[in-house]
Structures are given as structure tokens and as C-alpha cells.
PDB file of N, CA and C in Angstrom:
ATOM      1  N   UNK A   1     -28.429  42.494 -13.944  1.00  0.00           N
ATOM      2  CA  UNK A   1     -27.101  43.039 -13.700  1.00  0.00           C
ATOM      3  C   UNK A   1     -26.521  43.611 -14.997  1.00  0.00           C
ATOM      4  N   UNK A   2     -25.229  43.881 -15.023  1.00  0.00           N
ATOM      5  CA  UNK A   2     -24.591  44.437 -16.203  1.00  0.00           C
ATOM      6  C   UNK A   2     -23.754  43.375 -16.912  1.00  0.00           C
ATOM      7  N   UNK A   3     -22.891  43.792 -17.857  1.00  0.00           N
ATOM      8  CA  UNK A   3     -22.079  42.827 -18.592  1.00  0.00           C
ATOM      9  C   UNK A   3     -21.080  42.106 -17.708  1.00  0.00           C
ATOM     10  N   UNK A   4     -20.813  42.635 -16.522  1.00  0.00           N
ATOM     11  CA  UNK A   4     -19.891  41.988 -15.594  1.00  0.00           C
ATOM     12  C   UNK A   4     -20.493  40.709 -15.021  1.00  0.00           C
ATOM     13  N   UNK A   5     -21.819  40.616 -14.994  1.00  0.00           N
ATOM     14  CA  UNK A   5     -22.488  39.489 -14.350  1.00  0.00           C
ATOM     15  C   UNK A   5     -22.183  38.156 -15.023  1.00  0.00           C
ATOM     16  N   UNK A   6     -21.781  38.140 -16.298  1.00  0.00           N
ATOM     17  CA  UNK A   6     -21.516  36.858 -16.930  1.00  0.00           C
ATOM     18  C   UNK A   6     -20.172  36.253 -16.545  1.00  0.00           C
ATOM     19  N   UNK A   7     -19.318  36.938 -15.790  1.00  0.00           N
ATOM     20  CA  UNK A   7     -18.119  36.274 -15.301  1.00  0.00           C
ATOM     21  C   UNK A   7     -17.957  36.359 -13.790  1.00  0.00           C
ATOM     22  N   UNK A   8     -18.987  36.784 -13.075  1.00  0.00           N
ATOM     23  CA  UNK A   8     -18.936  36.740 -11.618  1.00  0.00           C
ATOM     24  C   UNK A   8     -19.192  35.309 -11.167  1.00  0.00           C
ATOM     25  N   UNK A   9     -18.258  34.699 -10.430  1.00  0.00           N
ATOM     26  CA  UNK A   9     -18.496  33.343  -9.957  1.00  0.00           C
ATOM     27  C   UNK A   9     -19.606  33.328  -8.908  1.00  0.00           C
ATOM     28  N   UNK A  10     -20.294  32.227  -8.839  1.00  0.00           N
ATOM     29  CA  UNK A  10     -21.334  32.066  -7.829  1.00  0.00           C
ATOM     30  C   UNK A  10     -20.955  30.904  -6.928  1.00  0.00           C
ATOM     31  N   UNK A  11     -21.580  30.822  -5.800  1.00  0.00           N
ATOM     32  CA  UNK A  11     -21.312  29.723  -4.880  1.00  0.00           C
ATOM     33  C   UNK A  11     -20.080  29.972  -4.039  1.00  0.00           C
ATOM     34  N   UNK A  12     -19.755  28.979  -3.198  1.00  0.00           N
ATOM     35  CA  UNK A  12     -18.595  29.139  -2.314  1.00  0.00           C
ATOM     36  C   UNK A  12     -17.293  29.140  -3.110  1.00  0.00           C
ATOM     37  N   UNK A  13     -16.339  29.853  -2.616  1.00  0.00           N
ATOM     38  CA  UNK A  13     -15.049  29.922  -3.284  1.00  0.00           C
ATOM     39  C   UNK A  13     -13.993  30.362  -2.298  1.00  0.00           C
ATOM     40  N   UNK A  14     -12.852  30.745  -2.827  1.00  0.00           N
ATOM     41  CA  UNK A  14     -11.785  31.246  -1.973  1.00  0.00           C
ATOM     42  C   UNK A  14     -11.453  32.671  -2.397  1.00  0.00           C
ATOM     43  N   UNK A  15     -10.995  33.435  -1.444  1.00  0.00           N
ATOM     44  CA  UNK A  15     -10.605  34.813  -1.680  1.00  0.00           C
ATOM     45  C   UNK A  15      -9.164  34.972  -1.228  1.00  0.00           C
ATOM     46  N   UNK A  16      -8.324  35.494  -2.108  1.00  0.00           N
ATOM     47  CA  UNK A  16      -6.916  35.714  -1.808  1.00  0.00           C
ATOM     48  C   UNK A  16      -6.646  37.191  -2.011  1.00  0.00           C
ATOM     49  N   UNK A  17      -6.036  37.825  -1.010  1.00  0.00           N
ATOM     50  CA  UNK A  17      -5.815  39.265  -1.139  1.00  0.00           C
ATOM     51  C   UNK A  17      -4.403  39.659  -0.746  1.00  0.00           C
ATOM     52  N   UNK A  18      -3.992  40.783  -1.308  1.00  0.00           N
ATOM     53  CA  UNK A  18      -2.713  41.391  -0.987  1.00  0.00           C
ATOM     54  C   UNK A  18      -2.860  42.886  -1.221  1.00  0.00           C
ATOM     55  N   UNK A  19      -2.819  43.637  -0.154  1.00  0.00           N
ATOM     56  CA  UNK A  19      -2.958  45.083  -0.270  1.00  0.00           C
ATOM     57  C   UNK A  19      -4.317  45.452  -0.817  1.00  0.00           C
ATOM     58  N   UNK A  20      -4.345  46.228  -1.878  1.00  0.00           N
ATOM     59  CA  UNK A  20      -5.600  46.680  -2.481  1.00  0.00           C
ATOM     60  C   UNK A  20      -6.099  45.739  -3.579  1.00  0.00           C
ATOM     61  N   UNK A  21      -5.450  44.579  -3.725  1.00  0.00           N
ATOM     62  CA  UNK A  21      -5.853  43.599  -4.739  1.00  0.00           C
ATOM     63  C   UNK A  21      -6.446  42.365  -4.076  1.00  0.00           C
ATOM     64  N   UNK A  22      -7.555  41.870  -4.653  1.00  0.00           N
ATOM     65  CA  UNK A  22      -8.186  40.655  -4.136  1.00  0.00           C
ATOM     66  C   UNK A  22      -8.637  39.817  -5.312  1.00  0.00           C
ATOM     67  N   UNK A  23      -8.363  38.532  -5.266  1.00  0.00           N
ATOM     68  CA  UNK A  23      -8.781  37.598  -6.297  1.00  0.00           C
ATOM     69  C   UNK A  23      -9.771  36.636  -5.670  1.00  0.00           C
ATOM     70  N   UNK A  24     -10.937  36.514  -6.284  1.00  0.00           N
ATOM     71  CA  UNK A  24     -11.964  35.607  -5.806  1.00  0.00           C
ATOM     72  C   UNK A  24     -12.089  34.486  -6.820  1.00  0.00           C
ATOM     73  N   UNK A  25     -11.882  33.237  -6.366  1.00  0.00           N
ATOM     74  CA  UNK A  25     -11.936  32.061  -7.228  1.00  0.00           C
ATOM     75  C   UNK A  25     -13.089  31.172  -6.801  1.00  0.00           C
ATOM     76  N   UNK A  26     -13.907  30.753  -7.773  1.00  0.00           N
ATOM     77  CA  UNK A  26     -15.023  29.861  -7.497  1.00  0.00           C
ATOM     78  C   UNK A  26     -15.458  29.184  -8.786  1.00  0.00           C
ATOM     79  N   UNK A  27     -15.681  27.888  -8.713  1.00  0.00           N
ATOM     80  CA  UNK A  27     -16.214  27.121  -9.842  1.00  0.00           C
ATOM     81  C   UNK A  27     -15.407  27.311 -11.122  1.00  0.00           C
ATOM     82  N   UNK A  28     -14.087  27.371 -11.019  1.00  0.00           N
ATOM     83  CA  UNK A  28     -13.238  27.530 -12.187  1.00  0.00           C
ATOM     84  C   UNK A  28     -13.279  28.904 -12.821  1.00  0.00           C
ATOM     85  N   UNK A  29     -13.822  29.877 -12.117  1.00  0.00           N
ATOM     86  CA  UNK A  29     -13.911  31.253 -12.613  1.00  0.00           C
ATOM     87  C   UNK A  29     -13.231  32.175 -11.612  1.00  0.00           C
ATOM     88  N   UNK A  30     -12.937  33.392 -12.056  1.00  0.00           N
ATOM     89  CA  UNK A  30     -12.225  34.328 -11.194  1.00  0.00           C
ATOM     90  C   UNK A  30     -12.664  35.761 -11.427  1.00  0.00           C
ATOM     91  N   UNK A  31     -12.620  36.527 -10.340  1.00  0.00           N
ATOM     92  CA  UNK A  31     -12.841  37.965 -10.410  1.00  0.00           C
ATOM     93  C   UNK A  31     -11.686  38.621  -9.656  1.00  0.00           C
ATOM     94  N   UNK A  32     -11.049  39.602 -10.279  1.00  0.00           N
ATOM     95  CA  UNK A  32      -9.971  40.354  -9.666  1.00  0.00           C
ATOM     96  C   UNK A  32     -10.524  41.710  -9.265  1.00  0.00           C
ATOM     97  N   UNK A  33     -10.346  42.069  -7.999  1.00  0.00           N
ATOM     98  CA  UNK A  33     -10.787  43.379  -7.504  1.00  0.00           C
ATOM     99  C   UNK A  33      -9.552  44.216  -7.218  1.00  0.00           C
ATOM    100  N   UNK A  34      -9.503  45.410  -7.795  1.00  0.00           N
ATOM    101  CA  UNK A  34      -8.451  46.372  -7.502  1.00  0.00           C
ATOM    102  C   UNK A  34      -9.125  47.602  -6.945  1.00  0.00           C
ATOM    103  N   UNK A  35      -8.842  47.872  -5.684  1.00  0.00           N
ATOM    104  CA  UNK A  35      -9.474  48.986  -4.977  1.00  0.00           C
ATOM    105  C   UNK A  35     -10.985  48.944  -5.161  1.00  0.00           C
ATOM    106  N   UNK A  36     -11.549  47.752  -4.971  1.00  0.00           N
ATOM    107  CA  UNK A  36     -12.991  47.476  -5.008  1.00  0.00           C
ATOM    108  C   UNK A  36     -13.610  47.574  -6.397  1.00  0.00           C
ATOM    109  N   UNK A  37     -12.807  47.732  -7.439  1.00  0.00           N
ATOM    110  CA  UNK A  37     -13.312  47.734  -8.812  1.00  0.00           C
ATOM    111  C   UNK A  37     -13.098  46.327  -9.374  1.00  0.00           C
ATOM    112  N   UNK A  38     -14.170  45.662  -9.841  1.00  0.00           N
ATOM    113  CA  UNK A  38     -14.028  44.291 -10.333  1.00  0.00           C
ATOM    114  C   UNK A  38     -13.537  44.230 -11.787  1.00  0.00           C
ATOM    115  N   UNK A  39     -12.698  43.228 -12.049  1.00  0.00           N
ATOM    116  CA  UNK A  39     -12.197  42.948 -13.390  1.00  0.00           C
ATOM    117  C   UNK A  39     -12.364  41.456 -13.655  1.00  0.00           C
ATOM    118  N   UNK A  40     -12.484  41.104 -14.911  1.00  0.00           N
ATOM    119  CA  UNK A  40     -12.597  39.708 -15.307  1.00  0.00           C
ATOM    120  C   UNK A  40     -11.280  39.001 -15.010  1.00  0.00           C
ATOM    121  N   UNK A  41     -11.291  38.091 -14.063  1.00  0.00           N
ATOM    122  CA  UNK A  41     -10.086  37.344 -13.708  1.00  0.00           C
ATOM    123  C   UNK A  41      -9.931  36.065 -14.503  1.00  0.00           C
ATOM    124  N   UNK A  42     -10.917  35.740 -15.340  1.00  0.00           N
ATOM    125  CA  UNK A  42     -10.849  34.520 -16.132  1.00  0.00           C
ATOM    126  C   UNK A  42      -9.693  34.558 -17.125  1.00  0.00           C
ATOM    127  N   UNK A  43      -9.316  35.746 -17.565  1.00  0.00           N
ATOM    128  CA  UNK A  43      -8.155  35.874 -18.467  1.00  0.00           C
ATOM    129  C   UNK A  43      -6.877  35.427 -17.769  1.00  0.00           C
ATOM    130  N   UNK A  44      -6.791  35.689 -16.492  1.00  0.00           N
ATOM    131  CA  UNK A  44      -5.625  35.265 -15.718  1.00  0.00           C
ATOM    132  C   UNK A  44      -5.563  33.747 -15.687  1.00  0.00           C
ATOM    133  N   UNK A  45      -6.700  33.097 -15.402  1.00  0.00           N
ATOM    134  CA  UNK A  45      -6.741  31.635 -15.366  1.00  0.00           C
ATOM    135  C   UNK A  45      -6.391  31.042 -16.726  1.00  0.00           C
ATOM    136  N   UNK A  46      -6.931  31.605 -17.792  1.00  0.00           N
ATOM    137  CA  UNK A  46      -6.648  31.118 -19.142  1.00  0.00           C
ATOM    138  C   UNK A  46      -5.169  31.252 -19.485  1.00  0.00           C
ATOM    139  N   UNK A  47      -4.570  32.377 -19.133  1.00  0.00           N
ATOM    140  CA  UNK A  47      -3.151  32.600 -19.435  1.00  0.00           C
ATOM    141  C   UNK A  47      -2.270  31.620 -18.668  1.00  0.00           C
ATOM    142  N   UNK A  48      -2.627  31.321 -17.431  1.00  0.00           N
ATOM    143  CA  UNK A  48      -1.854  30.352 -16.637  1.00  0.00           C
ATOM    144  C   UNK A  48      -1.975  28.965 -17.267  1.00  0.00           C
ATOM    145  N   UNK A  49      -3.167  28.602 -17.695  1.00  0.00           N
ATOM    146  CA  UNK A  49      -3.359  27.305 -18.355  1.00  0.00           C
ATOM    147  C   UNK A  49      -2.571  27.237 -19.667  1.00  0.00           C
ATOM    148  N   UNK A  50      -2.582  28.317 -20.447  1.00  0.00           N
ATOM    149  CA  UNK A  50      -1.827  28.343 -21.702  1.00  0.00           C
ATOM    150  C   UNK A  50      -0.323  28.233 -21.466  1.00  0.00           C
ATOM    151  N   UNK A  51       0.133  28.683 -20.314  1.00  0.00           N
ATOM    152  CA  UNK A  51       1.556  28.589 -19.974  1.00  0.00           C
ATOM    153  C   UNK A  51       1.932  27.177 -19.541  1.00  0.00           C
ATOM    154  N   UNK A  52       0.923  26.299 -19.393  1.00  0.00           N
ATOM    155  CA  UNK A  52       1.196  24.911 -19.043  1.00  0.00           C
ATOM    156  C   UNK A  52       0.988  24.578 -17.580  1.00  0.00           C
ATOM    157  N   UNK A  53       0.483  25.501 -16.807  1.00  0.00           N
ATOM    158  CA  UNK A  53       0.275  25.269 -15.375  1.00  0.00           C
ATOM    159  C   UNK A  53      -1.219  25.110 -15.084  1.00  0.00           C
ATOM    160  N   UNK A  54      -1.518  24.642 -13.900  1.00  0.00           N
ATOM    161  CA  UNK A  54      -2.903  24.479 -13.469  1.00  0.00           C
ATOM    162  C   UNK A  54      -3.192  25.476 -12.353  1.00  0.00           C
ATOM    163  N   UNK A  55      -4.012  26.492 -12.595  1.00  0.00           N
ATOM    164  CA  UNK A  55      -4.289  27.497 -11.563  1.00  0.00           C
ATOM    165  C   UNK A  55      -4.931  26.914 -10.317  1.00  0.00           C
ATOM    166  N   UNK A  56      -5.722  25.862 -10.461  1.00  0.00           N
ATOM    167  CA  UNK A  56      -6.371  25.259  -9.294  1.00  0.00           C
ATOM    168  C   UNK A  56      -5.383  24.545  -8.373  1.00  0.00           C
ATOM    169  N   UNK A  57      -4.176  24.274  -8.864  1.00  0.00           N
ATOM    170  CA  UNK A  57      -3.163  23.617  -8.047  1.00  0.00           C
ATOM    171  C   UNK A  57      -2.175  24.603  -7.421  1.00  0.00           C
ATOM    172  N   UNK A  58      -2.356  25.899  -7.684  1.00  0.00           N
ATOM    173  CA  UNK A  58      -1.434  26.909  -7.157  1.00  0.00           C
ATOM    174  C   UNK A  58      -1.677  27.136  -5.668  1.00  0.00           C
ATOM    175  N   UNK A  59      -0.608  27.338  -4.943  1.00  0.00           N
ATOM    176  CA  UNK A  59      -0.715  27.621  -3.514  1.00  0.00           C
ATOM    177  C   UNK A  59      -1.132  29.077  -3.297  1.00  0.00           C
ATOM    178  N   UNK A  60      -1.739  29.376  -2.148  1.00  0.00           N
ATOM    179  CA  UNK A  60      -2.086  30.766  -1.851  1.00  0.00           C
ATOM    180  C   UNK A  60      -0.873  31.699  -1.909  1.00  0.00           C
ATOM    181  N   UNK A  61       0.292  31.206  -1.504  1.00  0.00           N
ATOM    182  CA  UNK A  61       1.501  32.023  -1.542  1.00  0.00           C
ATOM    183  C   UNK A  61       1.872  32.462  -2.948  1.00  0.00           C
ATOM    184  N   UNK A  62       1.708  31.580  -3.909  1.00  0.00           N
ATOM    185  CA  UNK A  62       2.011  31.939  -5.306  1.00  0.00           C
ATOM    186  C   UNK A  62       0.982  32.935  -5.842  1.00  0.00           C
ATOM    187  N   UNK A  63      -0.298  32.753  -5.461  1.00  0.00           N
ATOM    188  CA  UNK A  63      -1.324  33.726  -5.866  1.00  0.00           C
ATOM    189  C   UNK A  63      -1.010  35.103  -5.286  1.00  0.00           C
ATOM    190  N   UNK A  64      -0.628  35.143  -4.021  1.00  0.00           N
ATOM    191  CA  UNK A  64      -0.305  36.421  -3.380  1.00  0.00           C
ATOM    192  C   UNK A  64       0.885  37.076  -4.074  1.00  0.00           C
ATOM    193  N   UNK A  65       1.877  36.280  -4.429  1.00  0.00           N
ATOM    194  CA  UNK A  65       3.033  36.812  -5.149  1.00  0.00           C
ATOM    195  C   UNK A  65       2.600  37.434  -6.482  1.00  0.00           C
ATOM    196  N   UNK A  66       1.713  36.747  -7.220  1.00  0.00           N
ATOM    197  CA  UNK A  66       1.206  37.314  -8.476  1.00  0.00           C
ATOM    198  C   UNK A  66       0.430  38.602  -8.223  1.00  0.00           C
ATOM    199  N   UNK A  67      -0.421  38.604  -7.189  1.00  0.00           N
ATOM    200  CA  UNK A  67      -1.223  39.793  -6.888  1.00  0.00           C
ATOM    201  C   UNK A  67      -0.354  40.985  -6.524  1.00  0.00           C
ATOM    202  N   UNK A  68       0.796  40.729  -5.953  1.00  0.00           N
ATOM    203  CA  UNK A  68       1.722  41.811  -5.597  1.00  0.00           C
ATOM    204  C   UNK A  68       2.493  42.321  -6.803  1.00  0.00           C
ATOM    205  N   UNK A  69       2.315  41.659  -7.950  1.00  0.00           N
ATOM    206  CA  UNK A  69       3.006  42.084  -9.166  1.00  0.00           C
ATOM    207  C   UNK A  69       4.419  41.559  -9.282  1.00  0.00           C
ATOM    208  N   UNK A  70       4.757  40.558  -8.481  1.00  0.00           N
ATOM    209  CA  UNK A  70       6.096  39.992  -8.516  1.00  0.00           C
ATOM    210  C   UNK A  70       6.168  38.863  -9.537  1.00  0.00           C
ATOM    211  N   UNK A  71       7.282  38.738 -10.251  1.00  0.00           N
ATOM    212  CA  UNK A  71       7.458  37.590 -11.134  1.00  0.00           C
ATOM    213  C   UNK A  71       7.402  36.312 -10.298  1.00  0.00           C
ATOM    214  N   UNK A  72       6.592  35.363 -10.732  1.00  0.00           N
ATOM    215  CA  UNK A  72       6.318  34.165  -9.940  1.00  0.00           C
ATOM    216  C   UNK A  72       6.493  32.918 -10.781  1.00  0.00           C
ATOM    217  N   UNK A  73       7.211  31.934 -10.225  1.00  0.00           N
ATOM    218  CA  UNK A  73       7.365  30.646 -10.893  1.00  0.00           C
ATOM    219  C   UNK A  73       6.221  29.750 -10.444  1.00  0.00           C
ATOM    220  N   UNK A  74       5.508  29.207 -11.424  1.00  0.00           N
ATOM    221  CA  UNK A  74       4.353  28.363 -11.145  1.00  0.00           C
ATOM    222  C   UNK A  74       4.694  26.947 -11.579  1.00  0.00           C
ATOM    223  N   UNK A  75       4.460  25.953 -10.715  1.00  0.00           N
ATOM    224  CA  UNK A  75       4.749  24.572 -11.092  1.00  0.00           C
ATOM    225  C   UNK A  75       4.039  24.193 -12.400  1.00  0.00           C
ATOM    226  N   UNK A  76       4.777  23.567 -13.304  1.00  0.00           N
ATOM    227  CA  UNK A  76       4.233  23.185 -14.596  1.00  0.00           C
ATOM    228  C   UNK A  76       4.602  24.162 -15.695  1.00  0.00           C
ATOM    229  N   UNK A  77       5.097  25.325 -15.305  1.00  0.00           N
ATOM    230  CA  UNK A  77       5.493  26.352 -16.271  1.00  0.00           C
ATOM    231  C   UNK A  77       6.968  26.646 -16.051  1.00  0.00           C
ATOM    232  N   UNK A  78       7.756  26.552 -17.100  1.00  0.00           N
ATOM    233  CA  UNK A  78       9.191  26.740 -16.974  1.00  0.00           C
ATOM    234  C   UNK A  78       9.647  28.191 -16.896  1.00  0.00           C
ATOM    235  N   UNK A  79       8.718  29.136 -17.039  1.00  0.00           N
ATOM    236  CA  UNK A  79       9.089  30.549 -17.036  1.00  0.00           C
ATOM    237  C   UNK A  79       8.389  31.282 -15.898  1.00  0.00           C
ATOM    238  N   UNK A  80       8.925  32.450 -15.585  1.00  0.00           N
ATOM    239  CA  UNK A  80       8.287  33.297 -14.588  1.00  0.00           C
ATOM    240  C   UNK A  80       7.084  34.002 -15.203  1.00  0.00           C
ATOM    241  N   UNK A  81       6.022  34.140 -14.431  1.00  0.00           N
ATOM    242  CA  UNK A  81       4.831  34.849 -14.878  1.00  0.00           C
ATOM    243  C   UNK A  81       4.627  36.072 -14.000  1.00  0.00           C
ATOM    244  N   UNK A  82       4.008  37.104 -14.572  1.00  0.00           N
ATOM    245  CA  UNK A  82       3.742  38.330 -13.825  1.00  0.00           C
ATOM    246  C   UNK A  82       2.361  38.855 -14.217  1.00  0.00           C
ATOM    247  N   UNK A  83       1.635  39.394 -13.243  1.00  0.00           N
ATOM    248  CA  UNK A  83       0.328  39.994 -13.476  1.00  0.00           C
ATOM    249  C   UNK A  83       0.532  41.347 -14.142  1.00  0.00           C
ATOM    250  N   UNK A  84      -0.133  41.559 -15.283  1.00  0.00           N
ATOM    251  CA  UNK A  84       0.027  42.819 -16.005  1.00  0.00           C
ATOM    252  C   UNK A  84      -1.332  43.391 -16.397  1.00  0.00           C
ATOM    253  N   UNK A  85      -1.358  44.700 -16.529  1.00  0.00           N
ATOM    254  CA  UNK A  85      -2.573  45.383 -16.953  1.00  0.00           C
ATOM    255  C   UNK A  85      -2.594  45.452 -18.476  1.00  0.00           C
ATOM    256  N   UNK A  86      -3.773  45.234 -19.048  1.00  0.00           N
ATOM    257  CA  UNK A  86      -3.962  45.370 -20.488  1.00  0.00           C
ATOM    258  C   UNK A  86      -5.019  46.441 -20.718  1.00  0.00           C
ATOM    259  N   UNK A  87      -5.305  46.749 -21.959  1.00  0.00           N
ATOM    260  CA  UNK A  87      -6.336  47.738 -22.258  1.00  0.00           C
ATOM    261  C   UNK A  87      -7.710  47.289 -21.789  1.00  0.00           C
ATOM    262  N   UNK A  88      -7.932  45.982 -21.749  1.00  0.00           N
ATOM    263  CA  UNK A  88      -9.260  45.484 -21.389  1.00  0.00           C
ATOM    264  C   UNK A  88      -9.311  44.809 -20.021  1.00  0.00           C
ATOM    265  N   UNK A  89      -8.301  44.981 -19.191  1.00  0.00           N
ATOM    266  CA  UNK A  89      -8.322  44.372 -17.861  1.00  0.00           C
ATOM    267  C   UNK A  89      -6.940  43.926 -17.427  1.00  0.00           C
ATOM    268  N   UNK A  90      -6.857  42.712 -16.896  1.00  0.00           N
ATOM    269  CA  UNK A  90      -5.595  42.170 -16.395  1.00  0.00           C
ATOM    270  C   UNK A  90      -5.398  40.753 -16.894  1.00  0.00           C
ATOM    271  N   UNK A  91      -4.128  40.366 -17.037  1.00  0.00           N
ATOM    272  CA  UNK A  91      -3.779  39.012 -17.430  1.00  0.00           C
ATOM    273  C   UNK A  91      -2.414  38.680 -16.839  1.00  0.00           C
ATOM    274  N   UNK A  92      -1.944  37.489 -17.095  1.00  0.00           N
ATOM    275  CA  UNK A  92      -0.620  37.054 -16.664  1.00  0.00           C
ATOM    276  C   UNK A  92       0.211  36.862 -17.922  1.00  0.00           C
ATOM    277  N   UNK A  93       1.412  37.416 -17.911  1.00  0.00           N
ATOM    278  CA  UNK A  93       2.319  37.292 -19.061  1.00  0.00           C
ATOM    279  C   UNK A  93       3.649  36.763 -18.590  1.00  0.00           C
ATOM    280  N   UNK A  94       4.430  36.268 -19.568  1.00  0.00           N
ATOM    281  CA  UNK A  94       5.790  35.822 -19.265  1.00  0.00           C
ATOM    282  C   UNK A  94       6.624  37.011 -18.846  1.00  0.00           C
ATOM    283  N   UNK A  95       7.427  36.820 -17.815  1.00  0.00           N
ATOM    284  CA  UNK A  95       8.335  37.869 -17.345  1.00  0.00           C
ATOM    285  C   UNK A  95       9.626  37.770 -18.135  1.00  0.00           C
ATOM    286  N   UNK A  96      10.106  38.891 -18.624  1.00  0.00           N
ATOM    287  CA  UNK A  96      11.366  38.912 -19.398  1.00  0.00           C
ATOM    288  C   UNK A  96      12.520  39.292 -18.529  1.00  0.00           C
TER     289      UNK A  96
END
């Protein structure tokens, strides 16, 4: 495969989608698909953990809210988080 293969999760997992965005979570790893183009979703998980929350404890509703680009309050984090595009993919940042 290509360089993307080192962050594609394997095995059973869950898929959460909203519109043209889909997040696939498996084995503590993530892949974000935007209009069928895959991006490393592990940065999103890392950013949520750094904010003090546990991504594995998030409800599907909160994931969908993040995928829609809405500022979302995640249990364990005192601030709102929002999905944002970076030069190298996508991550979650504090909403101002």
C-alpha cells in the first residue's frame, strides 16, 4: 500500500457519518473520509486526549456534531472543540 496504510485501522470498528464526512474508529485509531478521500484521523484523537477528554467515551451524537463542524462540548474538557482543517489534514482545536 502507500503511506496511508500505516494509519488505516484494521479489524471491526464503528463508522460515524454526517453528510460527506465519515469517521471510522477501530483499535484506538481513526480515519476521516471527506468525499471519499481518506485523512489521518489519529490527530483528532490525540487532540481530544490533549484537551483532557477520552474519545472512546464520546457519544455518537458528539462525534456527529464535530463532523458537522459545530463547536462541541466534550465531557472531561472545559472548552468547546471544533474540527478544523490544517495544512497536513484535520484536527480538533479549541473554539474561540
